[in-house]
Amino acid sequence: MAMATRKRPGPRAARIAPSILTADFGSLADVARRLEAAGADDLHLDVMDGRFVPNLTFGPVAVEAIRRATHLPLDAHLMVVEPDSLTNDFAAAGVDSITIHAEACPHLHRTVQRTRALKTKRGERMRVGVALNPASPLALVEAVLDDVDLVLCMTVNPGFGGQKFIEAVVPKVRALRHEATRRGLGNLDIQVDGGINVDTLAVTRKAGANVFVAGSAVVGAADWASAISNLRRVAR
Ligand code: DX5
Ligand code: ZN
């Protein structure tokens, strides 16, 4: 079984995390291998339950197959109504990071603590992220900012790839980076996800994001390696 061997670079280094949502689901292991070869930093796995969002994707069994195919860190984005019922299974399946939606957690502080307490398949502490939908305010995550490794500011309404970037989220990214700096949270990753391409990456990078999820901008491109290196060039 391939295990993630890449150590995370220093704080706030730019990372390109292709999403497999718009890839060929008939060959996810091959997609994972090809994205690793194309220079991805992480693999973004969009888990959807058909209830939190109007779409249904894959579960821990598919993630196990992807885990066997790549050394990349697996970044699970749980767009599900009851994340607490699934985090253990995704940890056992081999993910390295789990992002839950603040909107899906009535007891967000407890869910963050539970997820942080999980171990990855390599025996390391699970990285934990919290996601905010485009219309959700930063206030939803203020009480857990010191406990998470990542905040995901959704730049589309979750559920589908290939949607248009929502400009109105940019001030939220800027305010979040400002707050993280104020608190001395230099290692906090700010991830943006949805409609990310070279133009919108430049805007969100300037606002303070440093992890960029790109689905159609990468897997929809003819040459995945040049799509990733173009994104990385802009992210520098
Ligand atoms: C949407 C997912 C995103 C999506 C991004 O719910 O969370 O990760 O796959 O796809 P693009 O980059 O095509 O907007
Ligand atoms: Zn996502």
JSON list of C-alpha atoms and ligand atoms in Angstrom, two decimals:
[
{"chain": "A", "resi": 1, "resn": "MET", "atom": "CA", "xyz": [0.00, 0.00, 0.00]},
{"chain": "A", "resi": 2, "resn": "ALA", "atom": "CA", "xyz": [1.44, 3.39, -1.02]},
{"chain": "A", "resi": 3, "resn": "MET", "atom": "CA", "xyz": [1.81, 5.65, 2.00]},
{"chain": "A", "resi": 4, "resn": "ALA", "atom": "CA", "xyz": [2.06, 9.43, 1.97]},
{"chain": "A", "resi": 5, "resn": "THR", "atom": "CA", "xyz": [5.77, 10.24, 2.26]},
{"chain": "A", "resi": 6, "resn": "ARG", "atom": "CA", "xyz": [5.75, 13.97, 1.46]},
{"chain": "A", "resi": 7, "resn": "LYS", "atom": "CA", "xyz": [6.39, 16.10, 4.48]},
{"chain": "A", "resi": 8, "resn": "ARG", "atom": "CA", "xyz": [4.42, 19.32, 4.59]},
{"chain": "A", "resi": 9, "resn": "PRO", "atom": "CA", "xyz": [6.56, 22.41, 3.64]},
{"chain": "A", "resi": 10, "resn": "GLY", "atom": "CA", "xyz": [6.83, 25.40, 5.93]},
{"chain": "A", "resi": 11, "resn": "PRO", "atom": "CA", "xyz": [3.92, 27.59, 7.04]},
{"chain": "A", "resi": 12, "resn": "ARG", "atom": "CA", "xyz": [1.79, 29.11, 4.30]},
{"chain": "A", "resi": 13, "resn": "ALA", "atom": "CA", "xyz": [3.68, 27.57, 1.42]},
{"chain": "A", "resi": 14, "resn": "ALA", "atom": "CA", "xyz": [1.31, 27.45, -1.56]},
{"chain": "A", "resi": 15, "resn": "ARG", "atom": "CA", "xyz": [-0.17, 24.00, -2.23]},
{"chain": "A", "resi": 16, "resn": "ILE", "atom": "CA", "xyz": [-2.12, 22.81, -5.26]},
{"chain": "A", "resi": 17, "resn": "ALA", "atom": "CA", "xyz": [-4.75, 20.23, -4.33]},
{"chain": "A", "resi": 18, "resn": "PRO", "atom": "CA", "xyz": [-6.57, 18.90, -7.42]},
{"chain": "A", "resi": 19, "resn": "SER", "atom": "CA", "xyz": [-10.11, 17.67, -6.80]},
{"chain": "A", "resi": 20, "resn": "ILE", "atom": "CA", "xyz": [-11.06, 14.36, -8.44]},
{"chain": "A", "resi": 21, "resn": "LEU", "atom": "CA", "xyz": [-14.79, 15.25, -8.50]},
{"chain": "A", "resi": 22, "resn": "THR", "atom": "CA", "xyz": [-14.85, 15.90, -12.24]},
{"chain": "A", "resi": 23, "resn": "ALA", "atom": "CA", "xyz": [-12.40, 13.09, -13.11]},
{"chain": "A", "resi": 24, "resn": "ASP", "atom": "CA", "xyz": [-13.30, 9.67, -14.56]},
{"chain": "A", "resi": 25, "resn": "PHE", "atom": "CA", "xyz": [-14.81, 7.76, -11.62]},
{"chain": "A", "resi": 26, "resn": "GLY", "atom": "CA", "xyz": [-14.25, 4.56, -13.57]},
{"chain": "A", "resi": 27, "resn": "SER", "atom": "CA", "xyz": [-10.53, 4.78, -12.91]},
{"chain": "A", "resi": 28, "resn": "LEU", "atom": "CA", "xyz": [-9.96, 6.74, -9.70]},
{"chain": "A", "resi": 29, "resn": "ALA", "atom": "CA", "xyz": [-6.76, 4.88, -8.83]},
{"chain": "A", "resi": 30, "resn": "ASP", "atom": "CA", "xyz": [-5.31, 5.76, -12.22]},
{"chain": "A", "resi": 31, "resn": "VAL", "atom": "CA", "xyz": [-6.45, 9.38, -11.81]},
{"chain": "A", "resi": 32, "resn": "ALA", "atom": "CA", "xyz": [-4.66, 9.50, -8.44]},
{"chain": "A", "resi": 33, "resn": "ARG", "atom": "CA", "xyz": [-1.44, 8.09, -9.93]},
{"chain": "A", "resi": 34, "resn": "ARG", "atom": "CA", "xyz": [-1.60, 10.55, -12.85]},
{"chain": "A", "resi": 35, "resn": "LEU", "atom": "CA", "xyz": [-2.21, 13.56, -10.57]},
{"chain": "A", "resi": 36, "resn": "GLU", "atom": "CA", "xyz": [0.74, 12.56, -8.40]},
{"chain": "A", "resi": 37, "resn": "ALA", "atom": "CA", "xyz": [2.94, 12.27, -11.50]},
{"chain": "A", "resi": 38, "resn": "ALA", "atom": "CA", "xyz": [1.61, 15.66, -12.69]},
{"chain": "A", "resi": 39, "resn": "GLY", "atom": "CA", "xyz": [2.96, 17.36, -9.53]},
{"chain": "A", "resi": 40, "resn": "ALA", "atom": "CA", "xyz": [-0.07, 17.75, -7.23]},
{"chain": "A", "resi": 41, "resn": "ASP", "atom": "CA", "xyz": [0.72, 18.51, -3.58]},
{"chain": "A", "resi": 42, "resn": "ASP", "atom": "CA", "xyz": [-2.45, 16.94, -2.15]},
{"chain": "A", "resi": 43, "resn": "LEU", "atom": "CA", "xyz": [-5.43, 15.03, -3.50]},
{"chain": "A", "resi": 44, "resn": "HIS", "atom": "CA", "xyz": [-8.75, 16.69, -2.62]},
{"chain": "A", "resi": 45, "resn": "LEU", "atom": "CA", "xyz": [-11.51, 14.10, -2.12]},
{"chain": "A", "resi": 46, "resn": "ASP", "atom": "CA", "xyz": [-15.04, 15.50, -2.32]},
{"chain": "A", "resi": 47, "resn": "VAL", "atom": "CA", "xyz": [-17.20, 13.24, -0.17]},
{"chain": "A", "resi": 48, "resn": "MET", "atom": "CA", "xyz": [-20.90, 13.97, -0.63]},
{"chain": "A", "resi": 49, "resn": "ASP", "atom": "CA", "xyz": [-23.86, 12.24, 1.04]},
{"chain": "A", "resi": 50, "resn": "GLY", "atom": "CA", "xyz": [-26.73, 13.48, -1.14]},
{"chain": "A", "resi": 51, "resn": "ARG", "atom": "CA", "xyz": [-28.22, 15.28, 1.92]},
{"chain": "A", "resi": 52, "resn": "PHE", "atom": "CA", "xyz": [-25.84, 18.08, 2.91]},
{"chain": "A", "resi": 53, "resn": "VAL", "atom": "CA", "xyz": [-25.44, 18.70, -0.83]},
{"chain": "A", "resi": 54, "resn": "PRO", "atom": "CA", "xyz": [-27.62, 17.48, -3.75]},
{"chain": "A", "resi": 55, "resn": "ASN", "atom": "CA", "xyz": [-24.99, 15.05, -4.99]},
{"chain": "A", "resi": 56, "resn": "LEU", "atom": "CA", "xyz": [-23.60, 11.66, -3.91]},
{"chain": "A", "resi": 57, "resn": "THR", "atom": "CA", "xyz": [-19.97, 10.67, -4.58]},
{"chain": "A", "resi": 58, "resn": "PHE", "atom": "CA", "xyz": [-17.89, 8.05, -2.75]},
{"chain": "A", "resi": 59, "resn": "GLY", "atom": "CA", "xyz": [-17.10, 6.60, 0.67]},
{"chain": "A", "resi": 60, "resn": "PRO", "atom": "CA", "xyz": [-14.23, 4.99, 2.60]},
{"chain": "A", "resi": 61, "resn": "VAL", "atom": "CA", "xyz": [-14.02, 1.91, 0.33]},
{"chain": "A", "resi": 62, "resn": "ALA", "atom": "CA", "xyz": [-13.19, 4.05, -2.70]},
{"chain": "A", "resi": 63, "resn": "VAL", "atom": "CA", "xyz": [-10.75, 6.06, -0.59]},
{"chain": "A", "resi": 64, "resn": "GLU", "atom": "CA", "xyz": [-8.94, 2.82, 0.38]},
{"chain": "A", "resi": 65, "resn": "ALA", "atom": "CA", "xyz": [-8.39, 2.11, -3.33]},
{"chain": "A", "resi": 66, "resn": "ILE", "atom": "CA", "xyz": [-7.09, 5.65, -3.89]},
{"chain": "A", "resi": 67, "resn": "ARG", "atom": "CA", "xyz": [-4.82, 5.29, -0.83]},
{"chain": "A", "resi": 68, "resn": "ARG", "atom": "CA", "xyz": [-3.23, 2.17, -2.34]},
{"chain": "A", "resi": 69, "resn": "ALA", "atom": "CA", "xyz": [-2.52, 4.06, -5.56]},
{"chain": "A", "resi": 70, "resn": "THR", "atom": "CA", "xyz": [-0.73, 7.22, -4.37]},
{"chain": "A", "resi": 71, "resn": "HIS", "atom": "CA", "xyz": [1.75, 8.66, -1.88]},
{"chain": "A", "resi": 72, "resn": "LEU", "atom": "CA", "xyz": [-0.02, 12.04, -1.94]},
{"chain": "A", "resi": 73, "resn": "PRO", "atom": "CA", "xyz": [-1.60, 13.38, 1.25]},
{"chain": "A", "resi": 74, "resn": "LEU", "atom": "CA", "xyz": [-5.35, 12.71, 0.99]},
{"chain": "A", "resi": 75, "resn": "ASP", "atom": "CA", "xyz": [-7.49, 15.71, 1.92]},
{"chain": "A", "resi": 76, "resn": "ALA", "atom": "CA", "xyz": [-11.08, 14.60, 2.61]},
{"chain": "A", "resi": 77, "resn": "HIS", "atom": "CA", "xyz": [-13.72, 17.31, 2.27]},
{"chain": "A", "resi": 78, "resn": "LEU", "atom": "CA", "xyz": [-16.79, 15.90, 4.02]},
{"chain": "A", "resi": 79, "resn": "MET", "atom": "CA", "xyz": [-19.93, 17.48, 2.60]},
{"chain": "A", "resi": 80, "resn": "VAL", "atom": "CA", "xyz": [-22.13, 15.34, 4.85]},
{"chain": "A", "resi": 81, "resn": "VAL", "atom": "CA", "xyz": [-24.81, 16.01, 7.47]},
{"chain": "A", "resi": 82, "resn": "GLU", "atom": "CA", "xyz": [-23.32, 13.83, 10.21]},
{"chain": "A", "resi": 83, "resn": "PRO", "atom": "CA", "xyz": [-19.51, 13.97, 9.96]},
{"chain": "A", "resi": 84, "resn": "ASP", "atom": "CA", "xyz": [-19.04, 12.39, 13.42]},
{"chain": "A", "resi": 85, "resn": "SER", "atom": "CA", "xyz": [-20.53, 9.17, 12.07]},
{"chain": "A", "resi": 86, "resn": "LEU", "atom": "CA", "xyz": [-17.93, 9.01, 9.26]},
{"chain": "A", "resi": 87, "resn": "THR", "atom": "CA", "xyz": [-14.60, 10.47, 10.44]},
{"chain": "A", "resi": 88, "resn": "ASN", "atom": "CA", "xyz": [-13.32, 7.22, 11.98]},
{"chain": "A", "resi": 89, "resn": "ASP", "atom": "CA", "xyz": [-14.01, 5.28, 8.77]},
{"chain": "A", "resi": 90, "resn": "PHE", "atom": "CA", "xyz": [-12.21, 7.83, 6.61]},
{"chain": "A", "resi": 91, "resn": "ALA", "atom": "CA", "xyz": [-9.26, 7.85, 9.00]},
{"chain": "A", "resi": 92, "resn": "ALA", "atom": "CA", "xyz": [-9.09, 4.04, 8.76]},
{"chain": "A", "resi": 93, "resn": "ALA", "atom": "CA", "xyz": [-9.35, 4.29, 4.96]},
{"chain": "A", "resi": 94, "resn": "GLY", "atom": "CA", "xyz": [-6.11, 6.32, 4.89]},
{"chain": "A", "resi": 95, "resn": "VAL", "atom": "CA", "xyz": [-6.89, 10.05, 4.67]},
{"chain": "A", "resi": 96, "resn": "ASP", "atom": "CA", "xyz": [-4.40, 12.53, 6.13]},
{"chain": "A", "resi": 97, "resn": "SER", "atom": "CA", "xyz": [-6.74, 15.45, 6.64]},
{"chain": "A", "resi": 98, "resn": "ILE", "atom": "CA", "xyz": [-10.48, 15.72, 7.30]},
{"chain": "A", "resi": 99, "resn": "THR", "atom": "CA", "xyz": [-12.45, 18.89, 6.69]},
{"chain": "A", "resi": 100, "resn": "ILE", "atom": "CA", "xyz": [-15.95, 19.11, 8.16]},
{"chain": "A", "resi": 101, "resn": "HIS", "atom": "CA", "xyz": [-18.56, 21.77, 7.42]},
{"chain": "A", "resi": 102, "resn": "ALA", "atom": "CA", "xyz": [-19.36, 24.17, 10.30]},
{"chain": "A", "resi": 103, "resn": "GLU", "atom": "CA", "xyz": [-22.94, 24.24, 9.03]},
{"chain": "A", "resi": 104, "resn": "ALA", "atom": "CA", "xyz": [-23.27, 20.48, 9.59]},
{"chain": "A", "resi": 105, "resn": "CYS", "atom": "CA", "xyz": [-22.01, 20.44, 13.20]},
{"chain": "A", "resi": 106, "resn": "PRO", "atom": "CA", "xyz": [-24.33, 21.52, 16.04]},
{"chain": "A", "resi": 107, "resn": "HIS", "atom": "CA", "xyz": [-21.38, 20.76, 18.39]},
{"chain": "A", "resi": 108, "resn": "LEU", "atom": "CA", "xyz": [-18.52, 22.01, 16.23]},
{"chain": "A", "resi": 109, "resn": "HIS", "atom": "CA", "xyz": [-15.98, 22.33, 19.05]},
{"chain": "A", "resi": 110, "resn": "ARG", "atom": "CA", "xyz": [-16.53, 18.70, 20.09]},
{"chain": "A", "resi": 111, "resn": "THR", "atom": "CA", "xyz": [-16.39, 17.44, 16.50]},
{"chain": "A", "resi": 112, "resn": "VAL", "atom": "CA", "xyz": [-13.10, 19.29, 15.92]},
{"chain": "A", "resi": 113, "resn": "GLN", "atom": "CA", "xyz": [-11.62, 17.79, 19.11]},
{"chain": "A", "resi": 114, "resn": "ARG", "atom": "CA", "xyz": [-12.82, 14.27, 18.18]},
{"chain": "A", "resi": 115, "resn": "THR", "atom": "CA", "xyz": [-11.36, 14.56, 14.67]},
{"chain": "A", "resi": 116, "resn": "ARG", "atom": "CA", "xyz": [-8.03, 15.91, 15.96]},
{"chain": "A", "resi": 117, "resn": "ALA", "atom": "CA", "xyz": [-7.79, 12.93, 18.31]},
{"chain": "A", "resi": 118, "resn": "LEU", "atom": "CA", "xyz": [-7.89, 10.48, 15.40]},
{"chain": "A", "resi": 119, "resn": "LYS", "atom": "CA", "xyz": [-4.74, 8.92, 14.03]},
{"chain": "A", "resi": 120, "resn": "THR", "atom": "CA", "xyz": [-3.93, 8.58, 10.34]},
{"chain": "A", "resi": 121, "resn": "LYS", "atom": "CA", "xyz": [-3.05, 5.20, 8.86]},
{"chain": "A", "resi": 122, "resn": "ARG", "atom": "CA", "xyz": [0.61, 6.24, 9.30]},
{"chain": "A", "resi": 123, "resn": "GLY", "atom": "CA", "xyz": [0.01, 6.81, 13.00]},
{"chain": "A", "resi": 124, "resn": "GLU", "atom": "CA", "xyz": [0.22, 10.61, 12.81]},
{"chain": "A", "resi": 125, "resn": "ARG", "atom": "CA", "xyz": [-2.27, 13.07, 14.24]},
{"chain": "A", "resi": 126, "resn": "MET", "atom": "CA", "xyz": [-5.16, 13.66, 11.82]},
{"chain": "A", "resi": 127, "resn": "ARG", "atom": "CA", "xyz": [-5.11, 17.16, 10.35]},
{"chain": "A", "resi": 128, "resn": "VAL", "atom": "CA", "xyz": [-8.49, 18.80, 10.85]},
{"chain": "A", "resi": 129, "resn": "GLY", "atom": "CA", "xyz": [-10.14, 21.50, 8.77]},
{"chain": "A", "resi": 130, "resn": "VAL", "atom": "CA", "xyz": [-13.40, 23.37, 9.04]},
{"chain": "A", "resi": 131, "resn": "ALA", "atom": "CA", "xyz": [-15.30, 24.55, 5.95]},
{"chain": "A", "resi": 132, "resn": "LEU", "atom": "CA", "xyz": [-17.58, 27.55, 5.48]},
{"chain": "A", "resi": 133, "resn": "ASN", "atom": "CA", "xyz": [-20.13, 27.78, 2.68]},
{"chain": "A", "resi": 134, "resn": "PRO", "atom": "CA", "xyz": [-20.05, 31.05, 0.69]},
{"chain": "A", "resi": 135, "resn": "ALA", "atom": "CA", "xyz": [-22.82, 32.72, 2.71]},
{"chain": "A", "resi": 136, "resn": "SER", "atom": "CA", "xyz": [-21.56, 31.50, 6.11]},
{"chain": "A", "resi": 137, "resn": "PRO", "atom": "CA", "xyz": [-19.81, 34.13, 8.29]},
{"chain": "A", "resi": 138, "resn": "LEU", "atom": "CA", "xyz": [-16.36, 33.72, 9.87]},
{"chain": "A", "resi": 139, "resn": "ALA", "atom": "CA", "xyz": [-18.09, 33.99, 13.25]},
{"chain": "A", "resi": 140, "resn": "LEU", "atom": "CA", "xyz": [-19.09, 30.32, 12.86]},
{"chain": "A", "resi": 141, "resn": "VAL", "atom": "CA", "xyz": [-15.47, 29.21, 13.23]},
{"chain": "A", "resi": 142, "resn": "GLU", "atom": "CA", "xyz": [-13.99, 31.84, 15.57]},
{"chain": "A", "resi": 143, "resn": "ALA", "atom": "CA", "xyz": [-14.19, 29.57, 18.63]},
{"chain": "A", "resi": 144, "resn": "VAL", "atom": "CA", "xyz": [-12.25, 26.75, 16.92]},
{"chain": "A", "resi": 145, "resn": "LEU", "atom": "CA", "xyz": [-9.69, 28.74, 14.91]},
{"chain": "A", "resi": 146, "resn": "ASP", "atom": "CA", "xyz": [-6.88, 27.89, 17.35]},
{"chain": "A", "resi": 147, "resn": "ASP", "atom": "CA", "xyz": [-7.71, 24.16, 17.18]},
{"chain": "A", "resi": 148, "resn": "VAL", "atom": "CA", "xyz": [-7.82, 23.57, 13.42]},
{"chain": "A", "resi": 149, "resn": "ASP", "atom": "CA", "xyz": [-5.05, 23.15, 10.87]},
{"chain": "A", "resi": 150, "resn": "LEU", "atom": "CA", "xyz": [-7.08, 24.55, 7.99]},
{"chain": "A", "resi": 151, "resn": "VAL", "atom": "CA", "xyz": [-10.11, 26.68, 7.20]},
{"chain": "A", "resi": 152, "resn": "LEU", "atom": "CA", "xyz": [-11.79, 26.02, 3.86]},
{"chain": "A", "resi": 153, "resn": "CYS", "atom": "CA", "xyz": [-13.57, 29.04, 2.40]},
{"chain": "A", "resi": 154, "resn": "MET", "atom": "CA", "xyz": [-15.89, 27.59, -0.24]},
{"chain": "A", "resi": 155, "resn": "THR", "atom": "CA", "xyz": [-15.84, 29.78, -3.34]},
{"chain": "A", "resi": 156, "resn": "VAL", "atom": "CA", "xyz": [-18.82, 27.98, -4.89]},
{"chain": "A", "resi": 157, "resn": "ASN", "atom": "CA", "xyz": [-21.94, 26.48, -3.36]},
{"chain": "A", "resi": 158, "resn": "PRO", "atom": "CA", "xyz": [-20.84, 22.91, -2.65]},
{"chain": "A", "resi": 159, "resn": "GLY", "atom": "CA", "xyz": [-22.08, 19.92, -4.62]},
{"chain": "A", "resi": 160, "resn": "PHE", "atom": "CA", "xyz": [-20.67, 20.18, -8.11]},
{"chain": "A", "resi": 161, "resn": "GLY", "atom": "CA", "xyz": [-17.51, 20.94, -10.05]},
{"chain": "A", "resi": 162, "resn": "GLY", "atom": "CA", "xyz": [-17.28, 23.43, -12.92]},
{"chain": "A", "resi": 163, "resn": "GLN", "atom": "CA", "xyz": [-19.25, 26.23, -11.21]},
{"chain": "A", "resi": 164, "resn": "LYS", "atom": "CA", "xyz": [-18.52, 29.97, -11.32]},
{"chain": "A", "resi": 165, "resn": "PHE", "atom": "CA", "xyz": [-16.25, 31.49, -8.64]},
{"chain": "A", "resi": 166, "resn": "ILE", "atom": "CA", "xyz": [-18.15, 33.64, -6.11]},
{"chain": "A", "resi": 167, "resn": "GLU", "atom": "CA", "xyz": [-16.28, 36.96, -5.78]},
{"chain": "A", "resi": 168, "resn": "ALA", "atom": "CA", "xyz": [-18.15, 37.86, -2.59]},
{"chain": "A", "resi": 169, "resn": "VAL", "atom": "CA", "xyz": [-16.09, 35.28, -0.66]},
{"chain": "A", "resi": 170, "resn": "VAL", "atom": "CA", "xyz": [-12.78, 37.15, -1.20]},
{"chain": "A", "resi": 171, "resn": "PRO", "atom": "CA", "xyz": [-13.28, 39.64, 1.68]},
{"chain": "A", "resi": 172, "resn": "LYS", "atom": "CA", "xyz": [-13.93, 36.67, 4.00]},
{"chain": "A", "resi": 173, "resn": "VAL", "atom": "CA", "xyz": [-10.58, 35.12, 2.99]},
{"chain": "A", "resi": 174, "resn": "ARG", "atom": "CA", "xyz": [-8.85, 38.47, 3.65]},
{"chain": "A", "resi": 175, "resn": "ALA", "atom": "CA", "xyz": [-10.53, 38.90, 7.05]},
{"chain": "A", "resi": 176, "resn": "LEU", "atom": "CA", "xyz": [-9.66, 35.31, 8.01]},
{"chain": "A", "resi": 177, "resn": "ARG", "atom": "CA", "xyz": [-5.95, 35.76, 7.16]},
{"chain": "A", "resi": 178, "resn": "HIS", "atom": "CA", "xyz": [-5.97, 39.03, 9.11]},
{"chain": "A", "resi": 179, "resn": "GLU", "atom": "CA", "xyz": [-7.51, 37.31, 12.15]},
{"chain": "A", "resi": 180, "resn": "ALA", "atom": "CA", "xyz": [-5.08, 34.37, 11.91]},
{"chain": "A", "resi": 181, "resn": "THR", "atom": "CA", "xyz": [-2.15, 36.80, 11.83]},
{"chain": "A", "resi": 182, "resn": "ARG", "atom": "CA", "xyz": [-3.58, 38.75, 14.77]},
{"chain": "A", "resi": 183, "resn": "ARG", "atom": "CA", "xyz": [-3.76, 35.52, 16.79]},
{"chain": "A", "resi": 184, "resn": "GLY", "atom": "CA", "xyz": [-0.28, 34.43, 15.74]},
{"chain": "A", "resi": 185, "resn": "LEU", "atom": "CA", "xyz": [-1.65, 31.43, 13.81]},
{"chain": "A", "resi": 186, "resn": "GLY", "atom": "CA", "xyz": [1.09, 31.54, 11.18]},
{"chain": "A", "resi": 187, "resn": "ASN", "atom": "CA", "xyz": [0.63, 27.87, 10.32]},
{"chain": "A", "resi": 188, "resn": "LEU", "atom": "CA", "xyz": [-3.10, 28.10, 9.60]},
{"chain": "A", "resi": 189, "resn": "ASP", "atom": "CA", "xyz": [-3.80, 26.91, 6.07]},
{"chain": "A", "resi": 190, "resn": "ILE", "atom": "CA", "xyz": [-6.53, 28.85, 4.28]},
{"chain": "A", "resi": 191, "resn": "GLN", "atom": "CA", "xyz": [-7.96, 26.72, 1.51]},
{"chain": "A", "resi": 192, "resn": "VAL", "atom": "CA", "xyz": [-10.22, 27.91, -1.30]},
{"chain": "A", "resi": 193, "resn": "ASP", "atom": "CA", "xyz": [-12.31, 25.50, -3.29]},
{"chain": "A", "resi": 194, "resn": "GLY", "atom": "CA", "xyz": [-14.55, 26.01, -6.30]},
{"chain": "A", "resi": 195, "resn": "GLY", "atom": "CA", "xyz": [-14.02, 27.82, -9.58]},
{"chain": "A", "resi": 196, "resn": "ILE", "atom": "CA", "xyz": [-10.27, 28.09, -8.93]},
{"chain": "A", "resi": 197, "resn": "ASN", "atom": "CA", "xyz": [-8.20, 28.79, -12.05]},
{"chain": "A", "resi": 198, "resn": "VAL", "atom": "CA", "xyz": [-5.13, 30.97, -12.71]},
{"chain": "A", "resi": 199, "resn": "ASP", "atom": "CA", "xyz": [-7.20, 34.17, -12.47]},
{"chain": "A", "resi": 200, "resn": "THR", "atom": "CA", "xyz": [-9.19, 33.38, -9.34]},
{"chain": "A", "resi": 201, "resn": "LEU", "atom": "CA", "xyz": [-6.15, 31.80, -7.71]},
{"chain": "A", "resi": 202, "resn": "ALA", "atom": "CA", "xyz": [-4.27, 35.08, -8.08]},
{"chain": "A", "resi": 203, "resn": "VAL", "atom": "CA", "xyz": [-7.13, 36.98, -6.40]},
{"chain": "A", "resi": 204, "resn": "THR", "atom": "CA", "xyz": [-7.47, 34.53, -3.50]},
{"chain": "A", "resi": 205, "resn": "ARG", "atom": "CA", "xyz": [-3.69, 34.23, -3.01]},
{"chain": "A", "resi": 206, "resn": "LYS", "atom": "CA", "xyz": [-3.50, 38.01, -2.63]},
{"chain": "A", "resi": 207, "resn": "ALA", "atom": "CA", "xyz": [-6.31, 37.85, -0.08]},
{"chain": "A", "resi": 208, "resn": "GLY", "atom": "CA", "xyz": [-4.35, 35.32, 1.99]},
{"chain": "A", "resi": 209, "resn": "ALA", "atom": "CA", "xyz": [-5.29, 31.83, 0.80]},
{"chain": "A", "resi": 210, "resn": "ASN", "atom": "CA", "xyz": [-2.45, 29.32, 0.42]},
{"chain": "A", "resi": 211, "resn": "VAL", "atom": "CA", "xyz": [-4.10, 26.00, -0.46]},
{"chain": "A", "resi": 212, "resn": "PHE", "atom": "CA", "xyz": [-5.88, 25.86, -3.80]},
{"chain": "A", "resi": 213, "resn": "VAL", "atom": "CA", "xyz": [-8.37, 23.17, -4.75]},
{"chain": "A", "resi": 214, "resn": "ALA", "atom": "CA", "xyz": [-8.80, 22.94, -8.48]},
{"chain": "A", "resi": 215, "resn": "GLY", "atom": "CA", "xyz": [-11.08, 20.40, -10.13]},
{"chain": "A", "resi": 216, "resn": "SER", "atom": "CA", "xyz": [-12.00, 21.25, -13.69]},
{"chain": "A", "resi": 217, "resn": "ALA", "atom": "CA", "xyz": [-9.01, 23.61, -14.10]},
{"chain": "A", "resi": 218, "resn": "VAL", "atom": "CA", "xyz": [-6.75, 20.55, -13.75]},
{"chain": "A", "resi": 219, "resn": "VAL", "atom": "CA", "xyz": [-8.61, 17.37, -14.69]},
{"chain": "A", "resi": 220, "resn": "GLY", "atom": "CA", "xyz": [-10.46, 19.26, -17.42]},
{"chain": "A", "resi": 221, "resn": "ALA", "atom": "CA", "xyz": [-7.13, 20.35, -18.97]},
{"chain": "A", "resi": 222, "resn": "ALA", "atom": "CA", "xyz": [-5.41, 18.45, -21.78]},
{"chain": "A", "resi": 223, "resn": "ASP", "atom": "CA", "xyz": [-2.10, 18.47, -19.90]},
{"chain": "A", "resi": 224, "resn": "TRP", "atom": "CA", "xyz": [-2.47, 18.04, -16.14]},
{"chain": "A", "resi": 225, "resn": "ALA", "atom": "CA", "xyz": [1.20, 18.76, -15.36]},
{"chain": "A", "resi": 226, "resn": "SER", "atom": "CA", "xyz": [1.20, 22.12, -17.14]},
{"chain": "A", "resi": 227, "resn": "ALA", "atom": "CA", "xyz": [-2.17, 23.02, -15.60]},
{"chain": "A", "resi": 228, "resn": "ILE", "atom": "CA", "xyz": [-0.71, 22.40, -12.12]},
{"chain": "A", "resi": 229, "resn": "SER", "atom": "CA", "xyz": [2.54, 24.23, -12.85]},
{"chain": "A", "resi": 230, "resn": "ASN", "atom": "CA", "xyz": [0.60, 27.23, -14.21]},
{"chain": "A", "resi": 231, "resn": "LEU", "atom": "CA", "xyz": [-1.43, 27.35, -11.02]},
{"chain": "A", "resi": 232, "resn": "ARG", "atom": "CA", "xyz": [1.74, 27.02, -8.93]},
{"chain": "A", "resi": 233, "resn": "ARG", "atom": "CA", "xyz": [3.47, 29.79, -10.87]},
{"chain": "A", "resi": 234, "resn": "VAL", "atom": "CA", "xyz": [0.61, 32.16, -10.04]},
{"chain": "A", "resi": 235, "resn": "ALA", "atom": "CA", "xyz": [0.53, 30.99, -6.42]},
{"chain": "A", "resi": 236, "resn": "ARG", "atom": "CA", "xyz": [4.17, 31.90, -5.76]},
{"chain": "B", "resi": 1, "resn": "DX5", "atom": "C1", "xyz": [-17.58, 21.34, -4.83]},
{"chain": "B", "resi": 1, "resn": "DX5", "atom": "C2", "xyz": [-16.28, 20.71, -4.42]},
{"chain": "B", "resi": 1, "resn": "DX5", "atom": "C3", "xyz": [-15.09, 21.30, -5.12]},
{"chain": "B", "resi": 1, "resn": "DX5", "atom": "C4", "xyz": [-15.16, 21.12, -6.64]},
{"chain": "B", "resi": 1, "resn": "DX5", "atom": "C5", "xyz": [-14.19, 22.04, -7.30]},
{"chain": "B", "resi": 1, "resn": "DX5", "atom": "O1", "xyz": [-18.56, 20.97, -3.91]},
{"chain": "B", "resi": 1, "resn": "DX5", "atom": "O2", "xyz": [-16.07, 20.91, -3.03]},
{"chain": "B", "resi": 1, "resn": "DX5", "atom": "O3", "xyz": [-13.90, 20.67, -4.65]},
{"chain": "B", "resi": 1, "resn": "DX5", "atom": "O4", "xyz": [-14.86, 19.81, -6.96]},
{"chain": "B", "resi": 1, "resn": "DX5", "atom": "O5", "xyz": [-14.38, 21.88, -8.67]},
{"chain": "B", "resi": 1, "resn": "DX5", "atom": "P1", "xyz": [-14.02, 23.07, -9.67]},
{"chain": "B", "resi": 1, "resn": "DX5", "atom": "O6", "xyz": [-12.57, 23.36, -9.40]},
{"chain": "B", "resi": 1, "resn": "DX5", "atom": "O7", "xyz": [-14.26, 22.44, -11.02]},
{"chain": "B", "resi": 1, "resn": "DX5", "atom": "O8", "xyz": [-14.91, 24.21, -9.34]},
{"chain": "B", "resi": 2, "resn": "ZN", "atom": "ZN", "xyz": [-14.09, 20.23, -2.15]}
]
